[in-house]
Amino acid sequence: MKTGLQRLLCAGLILACGAALCSCRTNPFAPRLGEGSGSNAVQGDPRTLDGLFKSFEYAYATKDTLIYGRLIAAGFTFFYPDYANGGLPVAWARDTEMLATLGVFRNAETLDLRWNSIIFQEVSESDLQAKVIRSFRLRIGFGAGDVSEITGNANLTLTRTAATDAWQITEWRDESNF
């Protein structure tokens, strides 16, 4: 059983920690202001297709894996051509996608994603599945003189459970120059 002094010290410690947390003006888990590309990206509403793409750009601009992760479905698969093996498709799942994206977000000094023209877009009658092929440009800078530009198309399958839910990417077929 705790003594009165122990209870008082414990309560004081809890209050001090609470006061310290309340005095914080920044979220230690959020990206710091000024990180990212410095673009004027605005987070969109992923319940619309346009909003999903705006949120995607925003996640890259702020290097925020939490926002990015909300756009990627649990059963997500990414496909890309392995040009070293004659262009045979290679695939990875959501966990690898999130780790790869985290690595890019952490290591890139500059990161600028722009979604461009919609080449193809079709939404199912139920409004629960969509196919979108959209061109993009991604600039990644890892230091002075080490800037890469990737351009091409993202061939995406998007799904949602109800017409009022957010869209999520379930399949991404990379059609870029990378």
PDB file of N, CA and C in Angstrom, residues 45-130:
ATOM      1  N   ASP A  45      -9.779  15.073 -50.087  1.00  0.00           N
ATOM      2  CA  ASP A  45     -10.736  14.155 -49.483  1.00  0.00           C
ATOM      3  C   ASP A  45     -10.728  12.873 -50.304  1.00  0.00           C
ATOM      4  N   PRO A  46     -10.150  11.789 -49.775  1.00  0.00           N
ATOM      5  CA  PRO A  46     -10.027  10.566 -50.572  1.00  0.00           C
ATOM      6  C   PRO A  46     -11.349   9.850 -50.844  1.00  0.00           C
ATOM      7  N   ARG A  47     -12.464  10.450 -50.470  1.00  0.00           N
ATOM      8  CA  ARG A  47     -13.762   9.889 -50.859  1.00  0.00           C
ATOM      9  C   ARG A  47     -14.072  10.229 -52.316  1.00  0.00           C
ATOM     10  N   THR A  48     -13.272  11.144 -52.896  1.00  0.00           N
ATOM     11  CA  THR A  48     -13.373  11.437 -54.326  1.00  0.00           C
ATOM     12  C   THR A  48     -12.061  11.004 -54.977  1.00  0.00           C
ATOM     13  N   LEU A  49     -12.111  10.684 -56.255  1.00  0.00           N
ATOM     14  CA  LEU A  49     -10.881  10.278 -56.947  1.00  0.00           C
ATOM     15  C   LEU A  49      -9.880  11.422 -56.979  1.00  0.00           C
ATOM     16  N   ASP A  50     -10.348  12.634 -57.271  1.00  0.00           N
ATOM     17  CA  ASP A  50      -9.457  13.791 -57.266  1.00  0.00           C
ATOM     18  C   ASP A  50      -8.847  13.988 -55.879  1.00  0.00           C
ATOM     19  N   GLY A  51      -9.653  13.810 -54.850  1.00  0.00           N
ATOM     20  CA  GLY A  51      -9.162  13.957 -53.477  1.00  0.00           C
ATOM     21  C   GLY A  51      -8.116  12.926 -53.113  1.00  0.00           C
ATOM     22  N   LEU A  52      -8.262  11.705 -53.623  1.00  0.00           N
ATOM     23  CA  LEU A  52      -7.244  10.680 -53.374  1.00  0.00           C
ATOM     24  C   LEU A  52      -5.908  11.120 -53.954  1.00  0.00           C
ATOM     25  N   PHE A  53      -5.918  11.631 -55.185  1.00  0.00           N
ATOM     26  CA  PHE A  53      -4.667  12.060 -55.808  1.00  0.00           C
ATOM     27  C   PHE A  53      -4.076  13.280 -55.099  1.00  0.00           C
ATOM     28  N   LYS A  54      -4.920  14.195 -54.629  1.00  0.00           N
ATOM     29  CA  LYS A  54      -4.423  15.340 -53.856  1.00  0.00           C
ATOM     30  C   LYS A  54      -3.803  14.870 -52.541  1.00  0.00           C
ATOM     31  N   SER A  55      -4.445  13.905 -51.887  1.00  0.00           N
ATOM     32  CA  SER A  55      -3.891  13.365 -50.636  1.00  0.00           C
ATOM     33  C   SER A  55      -2.565  12.657 -50.891  1.00  0.00           C
ATOM     34  N   PHE A  56      -2.465  11.985 -52.027  1.00  0.00           N
ATOM     35  CA  PHE A  56      -1.233  11.295 -52.409  1.00  0.00           C
ATOM     36  C   PHE A  56      -0.106  12.314 -52.558  1.00  0.00           C
ATOM     37  N   GLU A  57      -0.367  13.394 -53.306  1.00  0.00           N
ATOM     38  CA  GLU A  57       0.633  14.463 -53.459  1.00  0.00           C
ATOM     39  C   GLU A  57       0.993  15.069 -52.109  1.00  0.00           C
ATOM     40  N   TYR A  58      -0.009  15.286 -51.277  1.00  0.00           N
ATOM     41  CA  TYR A  58       0.212  15.884 -49.952  1.00  0.00           C
ATOM     42  C   TYR A  58       1.091  14.977 -49.088  1.00  0.00           C
ATOM     43  N   ALA A  59       0.838  13.679 -49.128  1.00  0.00           N
ATOM     44  CA  ALA A  59       1.652  12.735 -48.355  1.00  0.00           C
ATOM     45  C   ALA A  59       3.113  12.820 -48.784  1.00  0.00           C
ATOM     46  N   TYR A  60       3.359  12.934 -50.079  1.00  0.00           N
ATOM     47  CA  TYR A  60       4.731  13.067 -50.567  1.00  0.00           C
ATOM     48  C   TYR A  60       5.320  14.421 -50.195  1.00  0.00           C
ATOM     49  N   ALA A  61       4.534  15.492 -50.329  1.00  0.00           N
ATOM     50  CA  ALA A  61       5.034  16.839 -50.023  1.00  0.00           C
ATOM     51  C   ALA A  61       5.424  16.969 -48.555  1.00  0.00           C
ATOM     52  N   THR A  62       4.670  16.310 -47.680  1.00  0.00           N
ATOM     53  CA  THR A  62       4.937  16.400 -46.238  1.00  0.00           C
ATOM     54  C   THR A  62       5.703  15.196 -45.708  1.00  0.00           C
ATOM     55  N   LYS A  63       5.958  14.227 -46.588  1.00  0.00           N
ATOM     56  CA  LYS A  63       6.652  12.985 -46.209  1.00  0.00           C
ATOM     57  C   LYS A  63       5.941  12.302 -45.044  1.00  0.00           C
ATOM     58  N   ASP A  64       4.633  12.175 -45.174  1.00  0.00           N
ATOM     59  CA  ASP A  64       3.789  11.650 -44.104  1.00  0.00           C
ATOM     60  C   ASP A  64       3.294  10.246 -44.456  1.00  0.00           C
ATOM     61  N   THR A  65       3.889   9.237 -43.823  1.00  0.00           N
ATOM     62  CA  THR A  65       3.505   7.857 -44.113  1.00  0.00           C
ATOM     63  C   THR A  65       2.138   7.501 -43.546  1.00  0.00           C
ATOM     64  N   LEU A  66       1.671   8.223 -42.546  1.00  0.00           N
ATOM     65  CA  LEU A  66       0.342   7.955 -42.002  1.00  0.00           C
ATOM     66  C   LEU A  66      -0.725   8.290 -43.046  1.00  0.00           C
ATOM     67  N   ILE A  67      -0.600   9.440 -43.666  1.00  0.00           N
ATOM     68  CA  ILE A  67      -1.546   9.818 -44.723  1.00  0.00           C
ATOM     69  C   ILE A  67      -1.406   8.862 -45.900  1.00  0.00           C
ATOM     70  N   TYR A  68      -0.166   8.577 -46.292  1.00  0.00           N
ATOM     71  CA  TYR A  68       0.065   7.667 -47.414  1.00  0.00           C
ATOM     72  C   TYR A  68      -0.534   6.290 -47.123  1.00  0.00           C
ATOM     73  N   GLY A  69      -0.319   5.804 -45.914  1.00  0.00           N
ATOM     74  CA  GLY A  69      -0.813   4.482 -45.540  1.00  0.00           C
ATOM     75  C   GLY A  69      -2.320   4.358 -45.608  1.00  0.00           C
ATOM     76  N   ARG A  70      -3.029   5.447 -45.373  1.00  0.00           N
ATOM     77  CA  ARG A  70      -4.496   5.423 -45.454  1.00  0.00           C
ATOM     78  C   ARG A  70      -4.983   5.255 -46.888  1.00  0.00           C
ATOM     79  N   LEU A  71      -4.131   5.562 -47.848  1.00  0.00           N
ATOM     80  CA  LEU A  71      -4.506   5.459 -49.256  1.00  0.00           C
ATOM     81  C   LEU A  71      -4.221   4.078 -49.835  1.00  0.00           C
ATOM     82  N   ILE A  72      -3.465   3.275 -49.103  1.00  0.00           N
ATOM     83  CA  ILE A  72      -3.027   1.966 -49.587  1.00  0.00           C
ATOM     84  C   ILE A  72      -3.839   0.873 -48.891  1.00  0.00           C
ATOM     85  N   ALA A  73      -4.566   0.073 -49.668  1.00  0.00           N
ATOM     86  CA  ALA A  73      -5.432  -0.972 -49.118  1.00  0.00           C
ATOM     87  C   ALA A  73      -4.619  -2.097 -48.482  1.00  0.00           C
ATOM     88  N   ALA A  74      -5.253  -2.815 -47.579  1.00  0.00           N
ATOM     89  CA  ALA A  74      -4.594  -3.935 -46.887  1.00  0.00           C
ATOM     90  C   ALA A  74      -4.117  -4.993 -47.880  1.00  0.00           C
ATOM     91  N   GLY A  75      -4.876  -5.242 -48.935  1.00  0.00           N
ATOM     92  CA  GLY A  75      -4.499  -6.245 -49.925  1.00  0.00           C
ATOM     93  C   GLY A  75      -3.752  -5.677 -51.121  1.00  0.00           C
ATOM     94  N   PHE A  76      -3.084  -4.552 -50.941  1.00  0.00           N
ATOM     95  CA  PHE A  76      -2.376  -3.836 -52.002  1.00  0.00           C
ATOM     96  C   PHE A  76      -1.271  -4.681 -52.634  1.00  0.00           C
ATOM     97  N   THR A  77      -1.125  -4.534 -53.962  1.00  0.00           N
ATOM     98  CA  THR A  77      -0.004  -5.138 -54.692  1.00  0.00           C
ATOM     99  C   THR A  77       0.550  -4.107 -55.672  1.00  0.00           C
ATOM    100  N   PHE A  78       1.882  -3.987 -55.677  1.00  0.00           N
ATOM    101  CA  PHE A  78       2.590  -3.101 -56.601  1.00  0.00           C
ATOM    102  C   PHE A  78       3.313  -3.976 -57.611  1.00  0.00           C
ATOM    103  N   PHE A  79       3.148  -3.681 -58.894  1.00  0.00           N
ATOM    104  CA  PHE A  79       3.819  -4.416 -59.965  1.00  0.00           C
ATOM    105  C   PHE A  79       4.740  -3.466 -60.718  1.00  0.00           C
ATOM    106  N   TYR A  80       5.939  -3.947 -61.022  1.00  0.00           N
ATOM    107  CA  TYR A  80       6.849  -3.157 -61.852  1.00  0.00           C
ATOM    108  C   TYR A  80       7.622  -4.110 -62.753  1.00  0.00           C
ATOM    109  N   PRO A  81       8.036  -3.650 -63.937  1.00  0.00           N
ATOM    110  CA  PRO A  81       8.781  -4.515 -64.854  1.00  0.00           C
ATOM    111  C   PRO A  81      10.250  -4.611 -64.436  1.00  0.00           C
ATOM    112  N   ASP A  82      10.753  -5.824 -64.378  1.00  0.00           N
ATOM    113  CA  ASP A  82      12.171  -6.051 -64.077  1.00  0.00           C
ATOM    114  C   ASP A  82      12.915  -6.111 -65.409  1.00  0.00           C
ATOM    115  N   TYR A  83      13.472  -4.977 -65.805  1.00  0.00           N
ATOM    116  CA  TYR A  83      14.122  -4.895 -67.112  1.00  0.00           C
ATOM    117  C   TYR A  83      15.368  -5.770 -67.192  1.00  0.00           C
ATOM    118  N   ALA A  84      15.967  -6.115 -66.066  1.00  0.00           N
ATOM    119  CA  ALA A  84      17.123  -7.016 -66.058  1.00  0.00           C
ATOM    120  C   ALA A  84      16.708  -8.435 -66.441  1.00  0.00           C
ATOM    121  N   ASN A  85      15.423  -8.749 -66.296  1.00  0.00           N
ATOM    122  CA  ASN A  85      14.901 -10.070 -66.657  1.00  0.00           C
ATOM    123  C   ASN A  85      13.890  -9.973 -67.795  1.00  0.00           C
ATOM    124  N   GLY A  86      14.194  -9.162 -68.768  1.00  0.00           N
ATOM    125  CA  GLY A  86      13.349  -9.069 -69.951  1.00  0.00           C
ATOM    126  C   GLY A  86      12.013  -8.381 -69.724  1.00  0.00           C
ATOM    127  N   GLY A  87      11.902  -7.608 -68.669  1.00  0.00           N
ATOM    128  CA  GLY A  87      10.659  -6.884 -68.404  1.00  0.00           C
ATOM    129  C   GLY A  87       9.597  -7.689 -67.691  1.00  0.00           C
ATOM    130  N   LEU A  88       9.992  -8.863 -67.165  1.00  0.00           N
ATOM    131  CA  LEU A  88       9.022  -9.675 -66.424  1.00  0.00           C
ATOM    132  C   LEU A  88       8.521  -8.902 -65.208  1.00  0.00           C
ATOM    133  N   PRO A  89       7.217  -9.014 -64.915  1.00  0.00           N
ATOM    134  CA  PRO A  89       6.687  -8.259 -63.780  1.00  0.00           C
ATOM    135  C   PRO A  89       7.141  -8.827 -62.436  1.00  0.00           C
ATOM    136  N   VAL A  90       7.463  -7.915 -61.543  1.00  0.00           N
ATOM    137  CA  VAL A  90       7.808  -8.250 -60.160  1.00  0.00           C
ATOM    138  C   VAL A  90       6.744  -7.580 -59.302  1.00  0.00           C
ATOM    139  N   ALA A  91       6.366  -8.228 -58.212  1.00  0.00           N
ATOM    140  CA  ALA A  91       5.313  -7.665 -57.366  1.00  0.00           C
ATOM    141  C   ALA A  91       5.758  -7.616 -55.917  1.00  0.00           C
ATOM    142  N   TRP A  92       5.203  -6.642 -55.189  1.00  0.00           N
ATOM    143  CA  TRP A  92       5.362  -6.636 -53.742  1.00  0.00           C
ATOM    144  C   TRP A  92       4.055  -6.202 -53.103  1.00  0.00           C
ATOM    145  N   ALA A  93       3.913  -6.538 -51.824  1.00  0.00           N
ATOM    146  CA  ALA A  93       2.677  -6.286 -51.083  1.00  0.00           C
ATOM    147  C   ALA A  93       2.767  -4.981 -50.292  1.00  0.00           C
ATOM    148  N   ARG A  94       1.732  -4.694 -49.541  1.00  0.00           N
ATOM    149  CA  ARG A  94       1.604  -3.439 -48.805  1.00  0.00           C
ATOM    150  C   ARG A  94       2.752  -3.207 -47.836  1.00  0.00           C
ATOM    151  N   ASP A  95       3.168  -4.236 -47.106  1.00  0.00           N
ATOM    152  CA  ASP A  95       4.231  -4.029 -46.111  1.00  0.00           C
ATOM    153  C   ASP A  95       5.525  -3.566 -46.771  1.00  0.00           C
ATOM    154  N   THR A  96       5.870  -4.147 -47.910  1.00  0.00           N
ATOM    155  CA  THR A  96       7.073  -3.725 -48.632  1.00  0.00           C
ATOM    156  C   THR A  96       6.889  -2.323 -49.203  1.00  0.00           C
ATOM    157  N   GLU A  97       5.697  -2.030 -49.701  1.00  0.00           N
ATOM    158  CA  GLU A  97       5.401  -0.689 -50.222  1.00  0.00           C
ATOM    159  C   GLU A  97       5.589   0.369 -49.143  1.00  0.00           C
ATOM    160  N   MET A  98       5.085   0.091 -47.957  1.00  0.00           N
ATOM    161  CA  MET A  98       5.188   1.068 -46.868  1.00  0.00           C
ATOM    162  C   MET A  98       6.644   1.246 -46.434  1.00  0.00           C
ATOM    163  N   LEU A  99       7.410   0.162 -46.372  1.00  0.00           N
ATOM    164  CA  LEU A  99       8.829   0.270 -46.005  1.00  0.00           C
ATOM    165  C   LEU A  99       9.619   1.025 -47.070  1.00  0.00           C
ATOM    166  N   ALA A 100       9.336   0.736 -48.332  1.00  0.00           N
ATOM    167  CA  ALA A 100      10.036   1.435 -49.422  1.00  0.00           C
ATOM    168  C   ALA A 100       9.707   2.927 -49.395  1.00  0.00           C
ATOM    169  N   THR A 101       8.444   3.249 -49.191  1.00  0.00           N
ATOM    170  CA  THR A 101       8.031   4.656 -49.144  1.00  0.00           C
ATOM    171  C   THR A 101       8.632   5.358 -47.938  1.00  0.00           C
ATOM    172  N   LEU A 102       8.652   4.692 -46.799  1.00  0.00           N
ATOM    173  CA  LEU A 102       9.276   5.265 -45.603  1.00  0.00           C
ATOM    174  C   LEU A 102      10.747   5.572 -45.873  1.00  0.00           C
ATOM    175  N   GLY A 103      11.445   4.654 -46.540  1.00  0.00           N
ATOM    176  CA  GLY A 103      12.853   4.877 -46.877  1.00  0.00           C
ATOM    177  C   GLY A 103      13.045   6.096 -47.762  1.00  0.00           C
ATOM    178  N   VAL A 104      12.174   6.250 -48.756  1.00  0.00           N
ATOM    179  CA  VAL A 104      12.251   7.422 -49.634  1.00  0.00           C
ATOM    180  C   VAL A 104      11.961   8.685 -48.838  1.00  0.00           C
ATOM    181  N   PHE A 105      10.911   8.666 -48.034  1.00  0.00           N
ATOM    182  CA  PHE A 105      10.544   9.850 -47.251  1.00  0.00           C
ATOM    183  C   PHE A 105      11.666  10.261 -46.300  1.00  0.00           C
ATOM    184  N   ARG A 106      12.323   9.301 -45.699  1.00  0.00           N
ATOM    185  CA  ARG A 106      13.389   9.613 -44.731  1.00  0.00           C
ATOM    186  C   ARG A 106      14.666  10.099 -45.401  1.00  0.00           C
ATOM    187  N   ASN A 107      14.986   9.552 -46.557  1.00  0.00           N
ATOM    188  CA  ASN A 107      16.293   9.808 -47.158  1.00  0.00           C
ATOM    189  C   ASN A 107      16.310  10.898 -48.217  1.00  0.00           C
ATOM    190  N   ALA A 108      15.180  11.214 -48.780  1.00  0.00           N
ATOM    191  CA  ALA A 108      15.142  12.241 -49.828  1.00  0.00           C
ATOM    192  C   ALA A 108      15.184  13.628 -49.203  1.00  0.00           C
ATOM    193  N   GLU A 109      16.078  14.457 -49.723  1.00  0.00           N
ATOM    194  CA  GLU A 109      16.112  15.857 -49.286  1.00  0.00           C
ATOM    195  C   GLU A 109      14.992  16.643 -49.947  1.00  0.00           C
ATOM    196  N   THR A 110      14.747  16.346 -51.211  1.00  0.00           N
ATOM    197  CA  THR A 110      13.639  16.977 -51.926  1.00  0.00           C
ATOM    198  C   THR A 110      12.784  15.888 -52.544  1.00  0.00           C
ATOM    199  N   LEU A 111      11.501  16.141 -52.551  1.00  0.00           N
ATOM    200  CA  LEU A 111      10.547  15.163 -53.064  1.00  0.00           C
ATOM    201  C   LEU A 111       9.379  15.952 -53.648  1.00  0.00           C
ATOM    202  N   ASP A 112       9.175  15.823 -54.947  1.00  0.00           N
ATOM    203  CA  ASP A 112       8.121  16.593 -55.600  1.00  0.00           C
ATOM    204  C   ASP A 112       7.355  15.684 -56.546  1.00  0.00           C
ATOM    205  N   LEU A 113       6.124  15.371 -56.187  1.00  0.00           N
ATOM    206  CA  LEU A 113       5.257  14.524 -57.003  1.00  0.00           C
ATOM    207  C   LEU A 113       4.171  15.384 -57.625  1.00  0.00           C
ATOM    208  N   ARG A 114       3.962  15.201 -58.913  1.00  0.00           N
ATOM    209  CA  ARG A 114       2.886  15.888 -59.624  1.00  0.00           C
ATOM    210  C   ARG A 114       2.104  14.861 -60.427  1.00  0.00           C
ATOM    211  N   TRP A 115       0.811  14.789 -60.153  1.00  0.00           N
ATOM    212  CA  TRP A 115      -0.073  13.979 -60.984  1.00  0.00           C
ATOM    213  C   TRP A 115      -0.486  14.843 -62.160  1.00  0.00           C
ATOM    214  N   ASN A 116      -0.400  14.299 -63.358  1.00  0.00           N
ATOM    215  CA  ASN A 116      -0.706  15.050 -64.570  1.00  0.00           C
ATOM    216  C   ASN A 116      -1.987  14.522 -65.213  1.00  0.00           C
ATOM    217  N   SER A 117      -1.965  14.289 -66.491  1.00  0.00           N
ATOM    218  CA  SER A 117      -3.158  13.921 -67.258  1.00  0.00           C
ATOM    219  C   SER A 117      -3.750  12.588 -66.835  1.00  0.00           C
ATOM    220  N   ILE A 118      -5.069  12.550 -66.836  1.00  0.00           N
ATOM    221  CA  ILE A 118      -5.783  11.282 -66.669  1.00  0.00           C
ATOM    222  C   ILE A 118      -5.926  10.687 -68.061  1.00  0.00           C
ATOM    223  N   ILE A 119      -5.294   9.549 -68.273  1.00  0.00           N
ATOM    224  CA  ILE A 119      -5.296   8.899 -69.577  1.00  0.00           C
ATOM    225  C   ILE A 119      -6.540   8.030 -69.736  1.00  0.00           C
ATOM    226  N   PHE A 120      -6.921   7.386 -68.645  1.00  0.00           N
ATOM    227  CA  PHE A 120      -8.099   6.515 -68.645  1.00  0.00           C
ATOM    228  C   PHE A 120      -8.688   6.535 -67.246  1.00  0.00           C
ATOM    229  N   GLN A 121     -10.014   6.594 -67.185  1.00  0.00           N
ATOM    230  CA  GLN A 121     -10.688   6.517 -65.887  1.00  0.00           C
ATOM    231  C   GLN A 121     -12.046   5.875 -66.087  1.00  0.00           C
ATOM    232  N   GLU A 122     -12.317   4.855 -65.295  1.00  0.00           N
ATOM    233  CA  GLU A 122     -13.603   4.178 -65.364  1.00  0.00           C
ATOM    234  C   GLU A 122     -14.011   3.802 -63.949  1.00  0.00           C
ATOM    235  N   VAL A 123     -15.219   4.176 -63.576  1.00  0.00           N
ATOM    236  CA  VAL A 123     -15.758   3.862 -62.255  1.00  0.00           C
ATOM    237  C   VAL A 123     -16.914   2.888 -62.451  1.00  0.00           C
ATOM    238  N   SER A 124     -16.947   1.839 -61.636  1.00  0.00           N
ATOM    239  CA  SER A 124     -18.007   0.840 -61.743  1.00  0.00           C
ATOM    240  C   SER A 124     -19.370   1.460 -61.432  1.00  0.00           C
ATOM    241  N   GLU A 125     -20.439   0.796 -61.900  1.00  0.00           N
ATOM    242  CA  GLU A 125     -21.795   1.277 -61.626  1.00  0.00           C
ATOM    243  C   GLU A 125     -22.065   1.373 -60.136  1.00  0.00           C
ATOM    244  N   SER A 126     -21.496   0.462 -59.380  1.00  0.00           N
ATOM    245  CA  SER A 126     -21.710   0.454 -57.926  1.00  0.00           C
ATOM    246  C   SER A 126     -20.935   1.560 -57.226  1.00  0.00           C
ATOM    247  N   ASP A 127     -20.013   2.202 -57.949  1.00  0.00           N
ATOM    248  CA  ASP A 127     -19.161   3.263 -57.397  1.00  0.00           C
ATOM    249  C   ASP A 127     -18.227   2.724 -56.309  1.00  0.00           C
ATOM    250  N   LEU A 128     -17.892   1.421 -56.401  1.00  0.00           N
ATOM    251  CA  LEU A 128     -17.027   0.791 -55.400  1.00  0.00           C
ATOM    252  C   LEU A 128     -15.675   0.384 -55.968  1.00  0.00           C
ATOM    253  N   GLN A 129     -15.517   0.454 -57.281  1.00  0.00           N
ATOM    254  CA  GLN A 129     -14.245   0.110 -57.910  1.00  0.00           C
ATOM    255  C   GLN A 129     -13.984   1.086 -59.051  1.00  0.00           C
ATOM    256  N   ALA A 130     -12.710   1.432 -59.213  1.00  0.00           N
ATOM    257  CA  ALA A 130     -12.325   2.338 -60.295  1.00  0.00           C
ATOM    258  C   ALA A 130     -10.984   1.899 -60.862  1.00  0.00           C
TER     259      ALA A 130
END
